[in-house]
Coordinates of C-alpha atoms in Angstrom, one line a residue:
M20 CA -26.9 0.8 13.5
K21 CA -24.6 -2.3 14.2
Y22 CA -26.0 -4.6 11.6
K23 CA -26.1 -2.8 8.4
W24 CA -29.3 -3.8 6.9
Q25 CA -30.8 -2.2 4.0
L26 CA -33.5 0.0 5.3
Y27 CA -35.0 1.4 1.9
H28 CA -37.3 -1.4 1.2
W29 CA -39.7 -2.7 3.5
H30 CA -42.2 -5.7 3.0
I31 CA -45.0 -5.5 5.6
E32 CA -47.9 -7.8 6.1
L33 CA -50.4 -5.4 7.5
S34 CA -53.1 -8.0 7.9
A35 CA -53.0 -11.7 8.4
K36 CA -56.8 -11.8 7.8
C37 CA -58.1 -13.1 4.3
T38 CA -61.4 -14.0 2.9
L39 CA -60.1 -16.4 0.4
K40 CA -59.1 -20.1 0.8
C41 CA -56.3 -20.6 -1.6
P42 CA -55.3 -24.0 -1.4
R43 CA -51.7 -23.5 -1.7
C44 CA -51.4 -20.6 0.7
P45 CA -49.6 -21.2 4.1
R46 CA -52.8 -20.3 5.9
T47 CA -54.7 -23.4 4.2
E48 CA -51.7 -25.8 4.3
Q49 CA -50.9 -24.8 7.9
P50 CA -54.2 -23.7 9.5
A51 CA -52.8 -24.1 13.0
T52 CA -50.7 -21.1 12.8
S53 CA -51.1 -18.6 15.8
W54 CA -51.0 -15.3 14.1
T55 CA -53.7 -15.6 11.5
N56 CA -56.1 -12.8 12.8
K57 CA -53.5 -10.2 13.7
E58 CA -52.9 -6.9 12.0
F59 CA -51.3 -3.5 12.4
T60 CA -53.0 -0.6 13.7
L61 CA -52.2 2.9 12.4
E62 CA -50.5 3.6 16.1
Q63 CA -48.4 0.5 15.8
F64 CA -47.2 1.4 12.3
Q65 CA -46.3 4.9 13.3
Q66 CA -44.4 3.8 16.3
S67 CA -42.0 1.9 14.3
F68 CA -42.1 3.7 11.1
T69 CA -41.6 7.3 12.4
E70 CA -41.8 10.4 10.1
D71 CA -38.0 10.7 10.5
F72 CA -37.3 7.0 9.9
I73 CA -39.5 7.0 6.6
S74 CA -38.1 10.4 5.5
K75 CA -34.4 9.3 5.7
N76 CA -34.6 5.7 4.9
V77 CA -37.6 4.3 3.2
L78 CA -38.1 4.3 -0.8
R79 CA -40.6 1.6 -0.8
F80 CA -43.1 -0.3 1.2
T81 CA -44.4 -3.4 -0.1
F82 CA -47.8 -4.4 1.4
C83 CA -48.3 -8.0 0.5
G84 CA -49.4 -11.1 2.6
D85 CA -47.8 -14.3 3.1
I86 CA -50.7 -15.2 5.4
G87 CA -53.3 -12.6 4.7
D88 CA -54.3 -9.6 2.3
P89 CA -53.4 -6.0 3.2
I90 CA -56.7 -4.5 2.1
Y91 CA -58.4 -6.2 5.1
C92 CA -56.2 -4.3 7.6
K93 CA -58.9 -1.9 9.3
D94 CA -56.2 1.0 9.1
F95 CA -55.0 0.4 5.6
L96 CA -56.1 3.5 4.1
D97 CA -55.0 5.7 7.0
I98 CA -51.4 3.9 7.0
V99 CA -51.2 4.6 3.2
R100 CA -52.4 8.2 4.0
Y101 CA -49.8 8.6 6.5
I102 CA -47.0 7.3 4.3
K103 CA -47.9 9.7 1.4
T104 CA -48.4 12.6 3.7
V105 CA -44.7 11.9 5.2
K106 CA -42.9 11.3 1.8
P107 CA -45.0 11.7 -1.5
T108 CA -42.5 9.9 -3.6
C109 CA -42.3 6.7 -1.6
H110 CA -43.2 3.8 -3.6
I111 CA -46.3 2.0 -2.1
F112 CA -46.6 -1.4 -3.7
T113 CA -50.0 -3.2 -2.7
I114 CA -50.7 -6.8 -3.6
T115 CA -54.4 -8.0 -3.0
N116 CA -57.0 -10.2 -4.3
G117 CA -59.2 -7.1 -4.3
S118 CA -62.5 -8.9 -3.3
Y119 CA -65.3 -7.5 -1.4
K120 CA -64.2 -3.9 -0.9
K121 CA -67.1 -1.3 -2.0
A122 CA -66.6 1.2 -4.7
E123 CA -66.3 4.1 -2.3
W124 CA -63.4 2.5 -0.6
W125 CA -61.5 2.2 -4.0
H126 CA -62.3 5.8 -4.8
E127 CA -60.6 6.9 -1.5
L128 CA -57.6 4.8 -2.3
A129 CA -57.5 6.1 -5.7
G130 CA -57.2 9.8 -4.3
I131 CA -54.4 8.8 -1.7
L132 CA -52.1 7.0 -4.4
N133 CA -49.9 8.8 -7.0
E134 CA -47.6 8.1 -9.9
Y135 CA -45.1 6.4 -7.8
D136 CA -47.4 3.8 -6.5
T137 CA -48.4 0.2 -7.7
V138 CA -51.4 -2.1 -7.1
N139 CA -51.1 -5.7 -8.3
F140 CA -54.5 -7.6 -8.4
S141 CA -54.0 -11.0 -8.0
V142 CA -56.6 -12.6 -10.4
D143 CA -56.0 -16.0 -12.2
G144 CA -59.3 -16.5 -13.8
Y145 CA -61.1 -15.0 -16.8
D146 CA -64.6 -15.0 -14.8
N147 CA -65.8 -15.9 -11.4
Q148 CA -66.0 -19.4 -11.8
T149 CA -62.5 -19.7 -13.3
N150 CA -61.1 -17.4 -10.7
N151 CA -62.4 -19.6 -7.9
L152 CA -60.5 -22.6 -8.9
Y153 CA -57.7 -21.3 -7.1
R154 CA -58.9 -18.1 -5.5
V155 CA -61.5 -19.8 -3.5
N156 CA -64.1 -17.4 -2.2
S157 CA -63.1 -14.6 -4.3
D158 CA -65.7 -12.0 -5.8
W159 CA -65.2 -11.3 -9.3
D160 CA -67.5 -8.4 -9.5
S161 CA -66.0 -6.3 -6.6
I162 CA -62.5 -7.4 -8.1
M163 CA -63.4 -5.9 -11.4
T164 CA -64.9 -2.8 -9.8
G165 CA -61.8 -2.0 -7.8
M166 CA -59.4 -2.7 -10.6
S167 CA -61.5 -0.6 -13.1
I168 CA -61.7 2.5 -10.5
L169 CA -58.0 2.5 -9.9
G170 CA -57.1 1.8 -13.8
N171 CA -59.2 4.7 -14.7
N172 CA -59.3 7.2 -11.9
S173 CA -55.8 6.9 -10.4
E174 CA -52.3 8.0 -11.1
A175 CA -51.2 4.6 -9.6
H176 CA -50.1 1.9 -11.7
V177 CA -52.1 -1.1 -12.1
V178 CA -51.1 -4.6 -12.7
W179 CA -53.1 -7.8 -13.3
A180 CA -51.0 -10.5 -11.8
A181 CA -51.8 -14.1 -12.7
I182 CA -50.2 -17.3 -11.7
I183 CA -50.2 -19.7 -14.7
F184 CA -52.3 -22.6 -14.0
N185 CA -53.8 -25.4 -16.1
F186 CA -57.2 -23.5 -16.6
N187 CA -55.9 -20.3 -17.7
Q188 CA -52.9 -21.3 -19.8
D189 CA -54.9 -21.2 -23.0
H190 CA -56.8 -18.0 -22.0
M191 CA -53.9 -15.7 -21.7
Q192 CA -54.7 -13.4 -24.4
E193 CA -58.5 -13.2 -23.1
I194 CA -57.2 -12.1 -19.6
E195 CA -54.7 -9.6 -21.3
M196 CA -57.7 -7.9 -23.0
L197 CA -59.9 -7.9 -19.9
A198 CA -56.9 -6.2 -18.3
K199 CA -56.7 -3.4 -21.0
N200 CA -60.3 -2.9 -20.8
N201 CA -60.1 -2.2 -16.9
G202 CA -57.3 0.4 -17.5
C203 CA -54.4 -1.9 -16.3
D204 CA -50.9 -0.9 -17.1
K205 CA -49.4 -4.4 -17.2
V206 CA -50.2 -8.0 -17.1
Q207 CA -47.7 -10.4 -15.0
W208 CA -47.8 -13.9 -15.6
T209 CA -46.0 -16.0 -12.9
K210 CA -44.5 -19.3 -13.4
S211 CA -44.7 -21.2 -10.0
T212 CA -42.9 -24.3 -8.8
K213 CA -45.8 -25.4 -6.5
F214 CA -47.1 -28.3 -8.7
G215 CA -46.9 -32.2 -8.4
S216 CA -44.1 -32.5 -10.7
K217 CA -41.9 -30.4 -8.3
Y218 CA -43.5 -31.3 -4.8
N219 CA -44.8 -34.9 -4.2
I220 CA -47.5 -33.6 -1.8
Y221 CA -49.6 -32.3 -4.8
G222 CA -49.5 -35.6 -6.5
P223 CA -48.7 -36.9 -9.8
K224 CA -51.9 -36.1 -11.4
D225 CA -52.0 -32.5 -10.0
P226 CA -55.2 -30.6 -11.5
L227 CA -53.9 -27.2 -11.2
E228 CA -50.6 -28.0 -13.0
P229 CA -49.8 -26.3 -16.4
R230 CA -47.8 -27.3 -19.1
E231 CA -44.1 -27.6 -18.5
E232 CA -43.2 -24.5 -20.4
Y233 CA -45.2 -22.7 -17.8
I234 CA -43.6 -24.1 -14.7
S235 CA -40.5 -22.4 -13.2
D236 CA -37.5 -24.4 -13.3
T237 CA -35.9 -23.0 -10.0
H238 CA -37.2 -22.6 -6.5
R239 CA -38.2 -19.1 -7.3
Y240 CA -40.8 -17.7 -9.4
D241 CA -40.3 -16.8 -13.1
R242 CA -42.0 -13.9 -14.6
I243 CA -43.6 -12.9 -18.1
T244 CA -44.5 -9.2 -18.3
V245 CA -46.9 -7.7 -20.6
D246 CA -46.7 -3.7 -21.0
I247 CA -50.1 -2.3 -21.9
S248 CA -49.8 1.3 -21.2
K249 CA -46.0 1.9 -21.6
R250 CA -45.9 4.3 -18.9
V251 CA -42.6 4.3 -16.7
Q252 CA -42.7 4.7 -12.9
P253 CA -40.3 7.2 -11.3
I254 CA -39.6 4.6 -8.8
D255 CA -37.7 2.1 -11.4
T256 CA -34.8 4.3 -11.7
Y257 CA -33.9 5.4 -8.0
M258 CA -34.6 1.7 -6.5
K259 CA -32.1 0.3 -8.6
M260 CA -29.5 3.1 -7.9
N261 CA -29.2 1.6 -4.7
Y262 CA -27.5 -1.8 -5.6
D263 CA -24.0 -0.6 -6.0
S264 CA -24.0 0.9 -2.5
W265 CA -24.7 -2.4 -0.8
L266 CA -22.7 -5.0 -3.3
N267 CA -19.7 -4.4 -1.0
T268 CA -21.7 -5.4 2.2
M269 CA -22.5 -9.1 0.9
P270 CA -20.6 -11.9 2.7
K271 CA -18.3 -14.0 0.8
G272 CA -19.7 -17.4 0.4
N273 CA -22.1 -19.8 -1.5
I274 CA -25.1 -17.3 -1.6
M275 CA -26.1 -13.9 -2.8
P276 CA -28.5 -12.6 -0.2
L277 CA -31.2 -10.5 -2.2
C278 CA -32.2 -9.0 1.2
L279 CA -28.9 -7.2 1.7
V280 CA -29.5 -5.2 -1.5
G281 CA -33.1 -4.6 -1.2
N282 CA -34.3 -6.8 -4.0
R283 CA -36.1 -8.6 -1.3
G284 CA -37.9 -6.1 1.2
M285 CA -37.1 -6.4 5.0
Y286 CA -40.1 -8.4 5.9
V287 CA -42.3 -7.7 8.9
S288 CA -45.1 -10.3 9.8
A289 CA -48.4 -9.3 11.0
D290 CA -47.5 -10.0 14.5
G291 CA -44.6 -7.8 14.0
A292 CA -41.7 -10.1 13.7
V293 CA -38.7 -8.8 11.4
H294 CA -37.1 -11.2 9.0
P295 CA -34.5 -10.5 6.1
C296 CA -37.0 -11.5 3.8
S297 CA -40.4 -13.3 3.5
W298 CA -38.8 -16.4 2.0
V299 CA -37.4 -17.2 5.5
S300 CA -40.9 -16.6 7.3
F301 CA -43.1 -19.6 5.8
P302 CA -44.7 -21.5 8.5
Y303 CA -44.3 -25.0 7.0
E304 CA -43.5 -27.9 9.1
S305 CA -40.2 -28.7 7.2
M306 CA -38.2 -27.5 4.2
S307 CA -35.3 -29.0 2.5
D308 CA -32.6 -28.1 0.1
G309 CA -31.6 -31.8 -0.8
T310 CA -28.8 -31.9 1.9
K311 CA -30.4 -30.9 5.2
T312 CA -33.9 -30.2 6.4
I313 CA -35.3 -27.5 8.7
D314 CA -37.8 -28.1 11.2
Y315 CA -39.9 -24.8 11.3
K316 CA -40.6 -25.1 15.0
R317 CA -37.2 -25.2 16.0
S318 CA -36.0 -22.6 13.1
F319 CA -34.4 -19.3 14.0
F320 CA -37.4 -17.2 13.7
A321 CA -39.9 -19.4 15.4
K322 CA -37.6 -19.3 18.3
H323 CA -37.1 -15.6 18.6
R324 CA -40.3 -14.0 17.3
N325 CA -40.8 -12.1 20.5
E326 CA -37.1 -10.7 20.6
L327 CA -37.3 -9.6 16.9
S328 CA -41.0 -8.0 17.0
I329 CA -41.2 -4.3 16.5
K330 CA -44.5 -4.5 18.2
N331 CA -42.9 -5.5 21.3
H332 CA -39.6 -3.8 21.0
S333 CA -38.3 -0.5 19.4
M334 CA -37.0 -0.5 15.8
D335 CA -33.6 0.1 16.9
D336 CA -33.6 -2.4 19.5
V337 CA -34.8 -5.0 16.8
L338 CA -32.3 -4.2 14.1
N339 CA -29.3 -4.1 16.6
N340 CA -30.1 -7.4 18.2
E341 CA -27.1 -9.6 18.9
L342 CA -29.1 -12.4 17.4
W343 CA -28.5 -11.4 13.9
Q344 CA -24.9 -12.2 14.2
K345 CA -25.9 -15.9 14.1
L346 CA -27.6 -15.1 10.6
F347 CA -24.3 -13.5 9.2
D348 CA -22.2 -16.4 10.7
S349 CA -24.5 -19.0 9.0
W350 CA -24.2 -17.2 5.6
K351 CA -20.5 -17.4 5.8
N352 CA -20.4 -21.0 7.1
D353 CA -23.4 -23.2 6.8
T354 CA -26.1 -21.7 4.5
W355 CA -29.8 -21.7 5.7
V356 CA -31.9 -24.1 3.8
E357 CA -34.2 -21.2 2.5
C358 CA -31.3 -19.1 1.4
N359 CA -29.7 -22.1 -0.4
L360 CA -32.7 -22.7 -2.1
K361 CA -33.5 -19.2 -3.0
C362 CA -30.3 -17.1 -3.2
K363 CA -27.5 -19.6 -4.2
K364 CA -25.1 -17.8 -6.3
D365 CA -25.6 -20.1 -9.3
L366 CA -29.3 -19.3 -9.3
V367 CA -28.9 -15.5 -8.9
D368 CA -27.6 -13.6 -11.7
H369 CA -26.2 -9.9 -11.3
N370 CA -29.2 -8.5 -13.4
Y371 CA -31.7 -10.4 -11.1
A372 CA -29.8 -9.0 -8.0
V373 CA -29.7 -5.4 -9.3
G374 CA -33.5 -5.5 -10.3
Y375 CA -36.1 -5.5 -7.3
E376 CA -38.8 -7.9 -6.7
T377 CA -42.3 -7.5 -6.8
N378 CA -43.0 -10.3 -4.3

């Protein structure tokens, strides 16, 4: 392969479909995007991620949507079953809101996953009413059903993953107890930046904004993890072992690209477009790092979606496309807005780079 991408961690948006209307999701803020109903079929997934490719390269698939939710992909169970058949030790990390699936569906998933796998349930409330304050149109009972079935009938690790908002900041112990009762292994609290004090678009009296102590002071998120079961996954060790082998590939410049070390997975959108990570894929009209602004419609990936799509071209052709040279050159000379915000060297310490993200 000409361009030495890491190939062991892939972040795939299996489906751009979602039942929710979260107010700060790109599909809500930018509803005119053209890929909101697309998804991967089992056949499309197998054509790009062949048995040979997975066996030789992949240690982890992250199934998390920037636009949609992976569990609404019609072939989700078949895709997961295919991966686990090819490579049982591959880490399948699923991030979902968990709404509207029946108990039978969750039992089938529980039978496919093993101790290498993780399912994060994105749940911010402590009942249906509070959860719908942000996860608009979510269904509490079906979420709790899925969480309980996986937590008590699967070898996979189950995580209750919540963003800290105004409405839940004083109910954290209550949520942690709910997680324990449903068989979760961890509770993950995320400090976000998408509040009025950071972004003018949300207004000075942002009703969702928590106390300052629960707002991230970077353009990334910060996490607080509460261990419940104390179980250790085998994946933790061998994912981190890959860091040193990639350290020397990193460009000498102002950024520490987390994509090159696998901390951020190679991101594939629901229409098949490959990106170094999901951070450079957001369909906002513009983004600024304080020194320059990028117009999304004229950005690198908006222009070249078709040329870098594994639905339209082979995996080898996409990964070896000459277009990537522009990306490497930009890292050495004029840093991309997204990379300057997220991966600037003074924001990314060594330990953060060595670890791996849970998106």
